[in-house]
Amino acid sequence: HPDKNKDPGAEDKFIQISKAYEILSNEEKRANFDRYGDAGESQGYSQHQHRQYHHFHEGFYFDESFFHFPFNSERRDTSDEKYLLHFAHYINEIVPDSFKKPYLIKITSDWCFSCIHIEPVWKEVAQELEALGVGIGVVHAGYERRLAHHLGAHSTPSLLGLINGKITFFHNAVIRENLRQFVENLLPGNLVEKVRSSKRVLQAKSPQALGRKCYLLSHVNMRWCSHPAQLTAFAYRDFLSFGYVYVGLRGTEELSSQYNINVYTPTMMVFKENIDKPADVVQARDMKKQLIDDFLSQNKFLMVSRLTNQRLFQELCPVKKSHRQRKHCVVLLTGEGNKFAEAYEAFLTFAVANTKDTLKFVHIYNDRQPEFADALLMDEEKYRGKSAVVILERRNNAGKIAYKTLEEAWQGSKEDNFILLDLLDQLRTDPGLLSSETVLADLNDELAPV
């Protein structure tokens, strides 16, 4: 204040600060300033004259140390820049990605004292959650008004969570613990179950009970089992069911002994069709996110996955990109129930013994995918009520495939195994073996909500 500070520039600085405060405290003036760089006090000015004052705020000299805040947007912390969202990016990429991981989004603006106030906590939490696999986004309401309006943010700062395309606003004190709990509460509550004994629980997680998923059992420490485990389970929920056990606790000795677990080292085991023996195991004193993601990505499919929708078909049986990248799918077309169990078990045994990078073994239920089955079996009488095996290669994304159907129904006999093995051996040198072609319609989505 010039009355208390005899500095020659005190009066000018006081006027500048007073004018800035007046703009900030008046919504209309602030809106004009955002739009034109001027508070709009000179009503007779044309829009052209407003533009002459576009850098109005740069004309003011603010000693930032006076408030300890960086007012000029060009001088503010740039750590948010890599998280900035735009409307099209949000709609086309962030919303679909929210079905794989939750997002924490901040809506901010210039000349926002509260935005600056929460910045240290936001920066710390954003870095921490991003390292765990949470998506982070920042929306600048001044430049992305359409997106801010779409999100329902009518003031700044606002914080919200996004998961499965659904928005939830944060209404609590902005502290680290509250934000972590907010993100954790976004996740479904039944993603990871606590396992106490091997027999009852693992039998319940057999492929027949799971239908289409592998089962991941984690012997881990207390710290990993809270936030990171929930996030990981959400990301892979379409492929894996998750359980964990605190080894060393009373009642877990049987499980530790059965799988020869080192109780001092965090361990992950993935079970596929054979629930008595893990298909893969990883042990590490420090279960870093990258290690976990790599392990799960390599083990997210059963040895003989069931095709339940088009997306799964495309992922397991990709279109060939070149002659060297040819991949073939060996498909068991079968039915449900004990009548078909023997044929399925024989096919599974064959798949385990002959799995290669260039081959994927899958199966479908004819009754659930009738168009797929009819296109490949031509409704021939000899396959009716029986299982059949088809070798196919997808040629394009429009549904065109080349294929060969084994001449006789699949019963899993030694002769059936020999014939299939011989065909696969010929296929390595003679792609023309797949002499039939057709166009498949998209598979029914068996997992779609009714």
CSV table of C-alpha atoms in Angstrom, one decimal, residues 14 21 27 55 59 175 187 248 252 261 270 278 305 321 347 358 368 373 383 431 448:
chain,number,residue,atom,x,y,z
A,14,PHE,CA,-1.0,-1.1,-5.9
A,21,TYR,CA,-8.3,-8.4,-8.2
A,27,GLU,CA,-17.4,-13.0,-13.5
A,55,HIS,CA,-1.8,-9.0,-24.3
A,59,GLY,CA,1.4,-5.0,-19.9
A,175,ILE,CA,-5.2,-34.4,0.0
A,187,LEU,CA,-13.1,-49.8,-9.2
A,248,GLY,CA,2.7,-67.5,6.2
A,252,THR,CA,-2.3,-71.2,4.1
A,261,ILE,CA,6.0,-71.6,-2.8
A,270,VAL,CA,-1.4,-68.5,-13.6
A,278,PRO,CA,0.2,-73.7,-12.7
A,305,SER,CA,-9.7,-70.4,-25.7
A,321,LYS,CA,0.5,-59.1,-42.5
A,347,PHE,CA,-8.2,-81.7,-28.7
A,358,THR,CA,2.3,-69.6,-35.7
A,368,ARG,CA,-24.0,-70.3,-29.7
A,373,ALA,CA,-20.4,-73.3,-37.8
A,383,TYR,CA,-20.8,-83.6,-38.6
A,431,PRO,CA,-0.1,-72.7,-47.8
A,448,ALA,CA,-23.1,-58.7,-24.3
